[in-house]
Amino acid sequence: MGKDMRDVYTETLIELAEKDDRICVLEADLMNATGTRPFSQRFPERTFDVGVSEADMVGTASGLSAEGKIPFAASFSTFASRRVFDQFFLSANYARLNVKLVGTDPGITATYNGGTHMSFEDVGMMRLIPDLTIVEPSDIVSCAALVKAVARHSGCVYLRMHRKGSQELYPADTEFTLGKGCVLRDGTDVTLIASGFVMVPEALRAAELLEKSGISAAVIDMHTIKPLDAELVVAYAKKTGAIVTCENHQTAGGLGGAVAELLAEEHPTRMGRIGSQERFGQVGTFEYLLNDYRMDAVSIAEKAENVIKRR
Amino acid sequence: MTQAQMQHLSAKAREVRINTLKSIGHLGIGHVGGALSIVEVLTYLYYDAMTVHPDTPRHPDRDRLVLSKGHAGPALYSILAMKGFFPMEWLYTLNVGGTRLPSHCDRNLTPGIDMTTGSLGQGLSAAVGIALACRMDKRKSTVYAIIGDGESQEGQVWEAAMTAPMFKLDNLIAFTDFNKMQIDGKTADIMNIEKLEAKWSAFGWHTQRINGHDFAELDKAVAAAREASGTPSMIILDTIKGKGCPAAENKVSSHNMPLSADDLEEALSALTAAEGDA
Ligand SMILES: Cc1ncc(C[n+]2csc(CCOP(=O)(O)OP(=O)(O)O)c2C)c(N)n1
Ligand SMILES: [Mg+2]
């Protein structure tokens, strides 16, 4: 196994900060979790741990941005969304600043921290903010590339970031563009549109299961949830005639909601959505939660077969 | 408080530590530090100060507790099990899928838990609301709340700090578990919350500061808090994070730590040896 996602996040920030003295890091007593301690050691004068006060952190990041800095502020995705929503909405986005808000431990990856820490709504909330960019990398290669793209992008970003564990779905040096999804596997019968560290590999496994049943499934890594890659979604809706979205989030409001809204207007297509269905979070192991919320490859494959049958 | 009462409480506190560590040890990881620093205050509340009804957990005339630093749930679960709110075996279901005992307190899952907590900073406001409702309903109940020192960095704590005196909530007694540590380091180094007594006094609270591991001081302070009329009370507890578990005691790393079989064994024998001394 390679480096943890958070190590890649931190190394990339250090690399960026070596060349750009506007880059700074804010934490709210979760520096050990986000993994940015090496950044704080390299750039102590550009690191601000404000303690357990997320709203204050986002307000402070907004002020830094107003003076031209590029702040990356992090907390668990629950607190980086619900707890700071108004501060992020107004002080950062409405004020047209350049704040990068990082939400870690998305959805079921909160495992033992349970319902209070399990974000199934952060993407939905963030999608309501005009012009915000929402990014969720699926592996360490896309993480490094996308963190750089996020830093280059002029405007606020919500970066939904898996932190523990490592995986490589892309060859090193693959290029990524914000707003452009990646076709990981082509297919003709159904398209699985997934986001993030948990669901992209789950969708790839589902595609293999479907192949065994004679169904050809395309898999798209939709690393940028907003702005959504409308061209790609519509092209694959036309090509395969069936879409299943896969997200570690509620089926309402997030990736599934975004794709459904787009297709309803542009190209009505049979659809299914994988994710938490109108439920709160809870404690449990990762495997328990993956199965309990029916986000596993088998559930995705079943959903895909049902959607295809509806034709 | 008599010598016999003190000894009784000390024995109970030891039992609470043992059960808490066994429960977390069975799972292998948990919030050891912040659970062990509040063992004495919880023991004092449930074995002395509070009126509770294990057979009717939601009895309207009970005293209430909001454990705002909800990650310390396992310490409270140990006491609730010992008091008979639910079977001791439940302690070994901590964080297992479908459990009634999640890492953070949940009023819908666990008998005896009065408020759902885990997102830091929210519990004191909830305690204010509960205290207001008890007063509306003319109940004699006392509402207790426990907040963390790191938690005290949340702005909402200070909003509640203004609300409670404004409404003259003398049925509210809050504790700050001042164990001097949070996740990223020592509280004084991350975001200093001192001068804490001066802050709470300035906000209009009857404020005391005591050794949070000393039952005689707890007893005196709670009695004084009950006497205070027309104001809520804050009792700042000087405590030691991870107290009683050698692998955890006074270590920042004890916040959410793996607890190995060896760590557990070492802690259990230390606690048993302490029992011999008492
Ligand atoms: C709003 C919110 N932010 C962050 C966290 C993550 N978190 C859990 S415990 C903790 C540190 C709390 O420190 P303290 O209150 O001193 O707890 P104790 O030392 O008693 O364990 C943090 C940041 C959280 N649970 N809630
Ligand atoms: Mg503390």
Short mmCIF file of N, CA, C and O in Angstrom, two decimals, chain A residues 27-33 37 49-56 76 79 82-83 112-114 116-117 282-285 288, chain B residues 27 29 31 95-99 102-104 116-122 150-151 153-154 156 182-185 190-191 256:
data_model
loop_
_atom_site.label_atom_id
_atom_site.label_comp_id
_atom_site.label_asym_id
_atom_site.label_seq_id
_atom_site.Cartn_x
_atom_site.Cartn_y
_atom_site.Cartn_z
N GLU A 27 -6.66 24.71 10.60
CA GLU A 27 -7.20 23.49 11.20
C GLU A 27 -8.02 23.87 12.43
O GLU A 27 -7.80 24.92 13.02
N ALA A 28 -8.92 22.95 12.82
CA ALA A 28 -9.72 23.18 14.03
C ALA A 28 -9.59 21.95 14.94
O ALA A 28 -10.52 21.18 15.11
N ASP A 29 -8.40 21.78 15.47
CA ASP A 29 -8.09 20.68 16.40
C ASP A 29 -8.18 19.31 15.72
O ASP A 29 -8.33 18.31 16.40
N LEU A 30 -8.10 19.27 14.40
CA LEU A 30 -8.06 17.97 13.73
C LEU A 30 -6.85 17.89 12.80
O LEU A 30 -6.88 17.22 11.77
N MET A 31 -5.78 18.59 13.17
CA MET A 31 -4.57 18.55 12.35
C MET A 31 -4.02 17.13 12.26
O MET A 31 -3.58 16.69 11.20
N ASN A 32 -4.07 16.41 13.38
CA ASN A 32 -3.56 15.04 13.36
C ASN A 32 -4.40 14.17 12.43
O ASN A 32 -3.88 13.26 11.80
N ALA A 33 -5.68 14.45 12.36
CA ALA A 33 -6.56 13.67 11.49
C ALA A 33 -6.32 14.05 10.03
O ALA A 33 -6.14 13.18 9.17
N ARG A 37 0.34 18.04 9.83
CA ARG A 37 1.43 18.43 10.73
C ARG A 37 2.74 18.72 9.98
O ARG A 37 3.42 19.71 10.28
N ASP A 49 -3.92 26.70 13.70
CA ASP A 49 -4.84 25.75 14.33
C ASP A 49 -5.65 26.56 15.34
O ASP A 49 -5.10 27.03 16.34
N VAL A 50 -6.94 26.75 15.06
CA VAL A 50 -7.74 27.63 15.90
C VAL A 50 -8.44 26.90 17.04
O VAL A 50 -9.25 27.48 17.76
N GLY A 51 -8.13 25.60 17.22
CA GLY A 51 -8.84 24.86 18.25
C GLY A 51 -10.20 24.42 17.75
O GLY A 51 -10.50 24.49 16.56
N VAL A 52 -11.05 23.99 18.70
CA VAL A 52 -12.35 23.45 18.31
C VAL A 52 -13.31 24.59 18.02
O VAL A 52 -14.19 24.91 18.83
N SER A 53 -13.13 25.27 16.91
CA SER A 53 -14.02 26.40 16.58
C SER A 53 -14.06 26.56 15.06
O SER A 53 -13.43 27.43 14.49
N GLU A 54 -14.85 25.68 14.45
CA GLU A 54 -14.88 25.58 12.99
C GLU A 54 -15.42 26.84 12.33
O GLU A 54 -14.92 27.27 11.27
N ALA A 55 -16.45 27.42 12.92
CA ALA A 55 -17.05 28.61 12.31
C ALA A 55 -16.03 29.75 12.28
O ALA A 55 -15.88 30.46 11.28
N ASP A 56 -15.32 29.87 13.38
CA ASP A 56 -14.25 30.88 13.47
C ASP A 56 -13.17 30.60 12.42
O ASP A 56 -12.66 31.51 11.78
N PHE A 76 -13.67 17.55 9.87
CA PHE A 76 -14.49 16.42 9.41
C PHE A 76 -15.60 17.00 8.52
O PHE A 76 -16.10 18.10 8.79
N PHE A 79 -18.65 18.71 10.11
CA PHE A 79 -18.47 20.03 10.70
C PHE A 79 -18.06 21.05 9.63
O PHE A 79 -18.43 22.22 9.71
N ARG A 82 -22.12 21.35 7.80
CA ARG A 82 -23.23 21.82 8.63
C ARG A 82 -22.81 22.90 9.61
O ARG A 82 -23.51 23.89 9.82
N ARG A 83 -21.65 22.71 10.25
CA ARG A 83 -21.27 23.61 11.32
C ARG A 83 -20.88 25.00 10.82
O ARG A 83 -20.98 25.98 11.55
N TYR A 112 -16.57 4.31 13.38
CA TYR A 112 -16.85 4.29 14.83
C TYR A 112 -17.23 5.65 15.39
O TYR A 112 -17.69 5.75 16.52
N ASN A 113 -17.00 6.72 14.65
CA ASN A 113 -17.45 8.02 15.17
C ASN A 113 -18.96 8.17 15.06
O ASN A 113 -19.56 8.99 15.74
N GLY A 114 -19.57 7.39 14.19
CA GLY A 114 -21.03 7.25 14.24
C GLY A 114 -21.83 8.40 13.65
O GLY A 114 -21.32 9.26 12.92
N THR A 116 -23.21 11.18 14.57
CA THR A 116 -22.92 12.62 14.69
C THR A 116 -21.83 13.06 13.72
O THR A 116 -21.69 14.24 13.44
N HIS A 117 -21.04 12.11 13.25
CA HIS A 117 -19.88 12.42 12.42
C HIS A 117 -20.03 11.93 10.98
O HIS A 117 -19.07 11.93 10.22
N GLN A 282 -24.74 6.16 11.55
CA GLN A 282 -24.72 5.28 12.73
C GLN A 282 -23.30 4.74 12.89
O GLN A 282 -22.49 4.86 11.97
N VAL A 283 -23.03 4.09 14.04
CA VAL A 283 -21.71 3.48 14.21
C VAL A 283 -21.66 2.10 13.57
O VAL A 283 -22.70 1.45 13.39
N GLY A 284 -20.45 1.66 13.28
CA GLY A 284 -20.25 0.32 12.74
C GLY A 284 -18.93 0.26 12.00
O GLY A 284 -18.30 1.29 11.75
N THR A 285 -18.54 -0.94 11.64
CA THR A 285 -17.34 -1.07 10.82
C THR A 285 -17.66 -0.60 9.41
O THR A 285 -18.83 -0.51 9.02
N TYR A 288 -19.73 -3.22 7.58
CA TYR A 288 -21.10 -3.24 8.06
C TYR A 288 -21.90 -2.10 7.42
O TYR A 288 -23.01 -2.29 6.93
N LEU B 27 -13.27 -3.61 22.10
CA LEU B 27 -13.34 -3.11 20.71
C LEU B 27 -11.94 -2.88 20.16
O LEU B 27 -11.68 -3.09 18.98
N ILE B 29 -10.22 0.13 20.38
CA ILE B 29 -9.90 1.55 20.16
C ILE B 29 -11.02 2.40 20.75
O ILE B 29 -12.18 1.98 20.76
N HIS B 31 -12.07 6.52 22.93
CA HIS B 31 -11.72 7.79 23.57
C HIS B 31 -11.40 7.54 25.04
O HIS B 31 -12.16 7.92 25.93
N ASN B 95 -19.96 0.26 19.73
CA ASN B 95 -19.66 0.56 18.32
C ASN B 95 -19.83 -0.60 17.34
O ASN B 95 -19.44 -0.49 16.18
N VAL B 96 -20.38 -1.71 17.81
CA VAL B 96 -20.66 -2.81 16.89
C VAL B 96 -21.90 -2.42 16.08
O VAL B 96 -22.82 -1.80 16.62
N GLY B 97 -21.92 -2.76 14.81
CA GLY B 97 -23.07 -2.38 13.97
C GLY B 97 -24.39 -2.76 14.62
O GLY B 97 -24.55 -3.89 15.07
N GLY B 98 -25.33 -1.82 14.72
CA GLY B 98 -26.63 -2.09 15.33
C GLY B 98 -26.64 -1.94 16.84
O GLY B 98 -27.66 -2.20 17.48
N THR B 99 -25.54 -1.50 17.44
CA THR B 99 -25.43 -1.42 18.90
C THR B 99 -26.38 -0.39 19.53
O THR B 99 -26.84 0.54 18.86
N PRO B 102 -23.35 3.61 21.08
CA PRO B 102 -22.44 4.20 20.09
C PRO B 102 -21.36 5.04 20.77
O PRO B 102 -21.54 5.43 21.93
N SER B 103 -20.28 5.31 20.06
CA SER B 103 -19.18 6.05 20.69
C SER B 103 -19.65 7.37 21.30
O SER B 103 -19.18 7.76 22.35
N HIS B 104 -20.59 8.05 20.65
CA HIS B 104 -21.08 9.33 21.17
C HIS B 104 -22.52 9.15 21.67
O HIS B 104 -23.31 8.43 21.08
N THR B 116 -28.63 13.70 23.06
CA THR B 116 -27.72 13.27 22.00
C THR B 116 -26.63 14.31 21.81
O THR B 116 -26.93 15.49 21.66
N THR B 117 -25.39 13.87 21.85
CA THR B 117 -24.26 14.79 21.74
C THR B 117 -23.15 14.16 20.90
O THR B 117 -23.23 12.99 20.55
N GLY B 118 -22.14 14.92 20.59
CA GLY B 118 -21.03 14.40 19.78
C GLY B 118 -20.46 15.47 18.87
O GLY B 118 -19.30 15.44 18.50
N SER B 119 -21.32 16.41 18.50
CA SER B 119 -20.83 17.59 17.81
C SER B 119 -20.58 18.61 18.92
O SER B 119 -21.51 19.13 19.54
N LEU B 120 -19.31 18.85 19.20
CA LEU B 120 -18.94 19.62 20.39
C LEU B 120 -19.54 21.02 20.38
O LEU B 120 -19.71 21.63 19.33
N GLY B 121 -19.86 21.50 21.58
CA GLY B 121 -20.34 22.87 21.70
C GLY B 121 -21.85 22.99 21.80
O GLY B 121 -22.36 24.06 22.12
N GLN B 122 -22.57 21.91 21.55
CA GLN B 122 -24.03 22.03 21.50
C GLN B 122 -24.71 21.68 22.82
O GLN B 122 -25.85 22.07 23.06
N GLY B 150 -11.30 21.63 25.59
CA GLY B 150 -11.19 21.91 24.16
C GLY B 150 -12.53 22.35 23.60
O GLY B 150 -12.64 23.31 22.83
N GLU B 151 -13.56 21.67 24.06
CA GLU B 151 -14.92 22.02 23.62
C GLU B 151 -15.26 23.48 23.92
O GLU B 151 -16.02 24.12 23.19
N GLN B 153 -13.77 25.95 23.39
CA GLN B 153 -13.35 26.88 22.33
C GLN B 153 -14.48 27.15 21.33
O GLN B 153 -14.39 28.10 20.55
N GLU B 154 -15.54 26.36 21.38
CA GLU B 154 -16.66 26.59 20.48
C GLU B 154 -17.44 27.83 20.91
O GLU B 154 -17.80 27.98 22.09
N GLN B 156 -20.50 28.59 20.56
CA GLN B 156 -21.84 28.32 21.10
C GLN B 156 -21.82 28.15 22.61
O GLN B 156 -22.81 28.48 23.30
N GLN B 182 -6.47 18.55 24.31
CA GLN B 182 -7.44 18.29 23.26
C GLN B 182 -6.76 17.40 22.24
O GLN B 182 -5.76 16.76 22.58
N ILE B 183 -7.26 17.30 21.00
CA ILE B 183 -6.67 16.32 20.09
C ILE B 183 -5.27 16.74 19.63
O ILE B 183 -4.32 15.96 19.69
N ASP B 184 -5.14 17.98 19.20
CA ASP B 184 -3.89 18.40 18.56
C ASP B 184 -2.78 18.74 19.54
O ASP B 184 -1.65 18.99 19.13
N GLY B 185 -3.08 18.78 20.82
CA GLY B 185 -2.03 19.10 21.79
C GLY B 185 -2.61 19.58 23.10
O GLY B 185 -3.77 19.30 23.43
N ILE B 190 -2.73 25.12 21.98
CA ILE B 190 -3.57 25.17 20.77
C ILE B 190 -4.43 26.43 20.78
O ILE B 190 -4.35 27.25 19.87
N MET B 191 -5.25 26.57 21.79
CA MET B 191 -6.11 27.76 21.91
C MET B 191 -6.43 27.93 23.39
O MET B 191 -7.33 27.27 23.92
N ASN B 256 -8.04 9.44 21.31
CA ASN B 256 -8.75 8.32 20.67
C ASN B 256 -7.67 7.33 20.32
O ASN B 256 -7.00 7.47 19.30
#
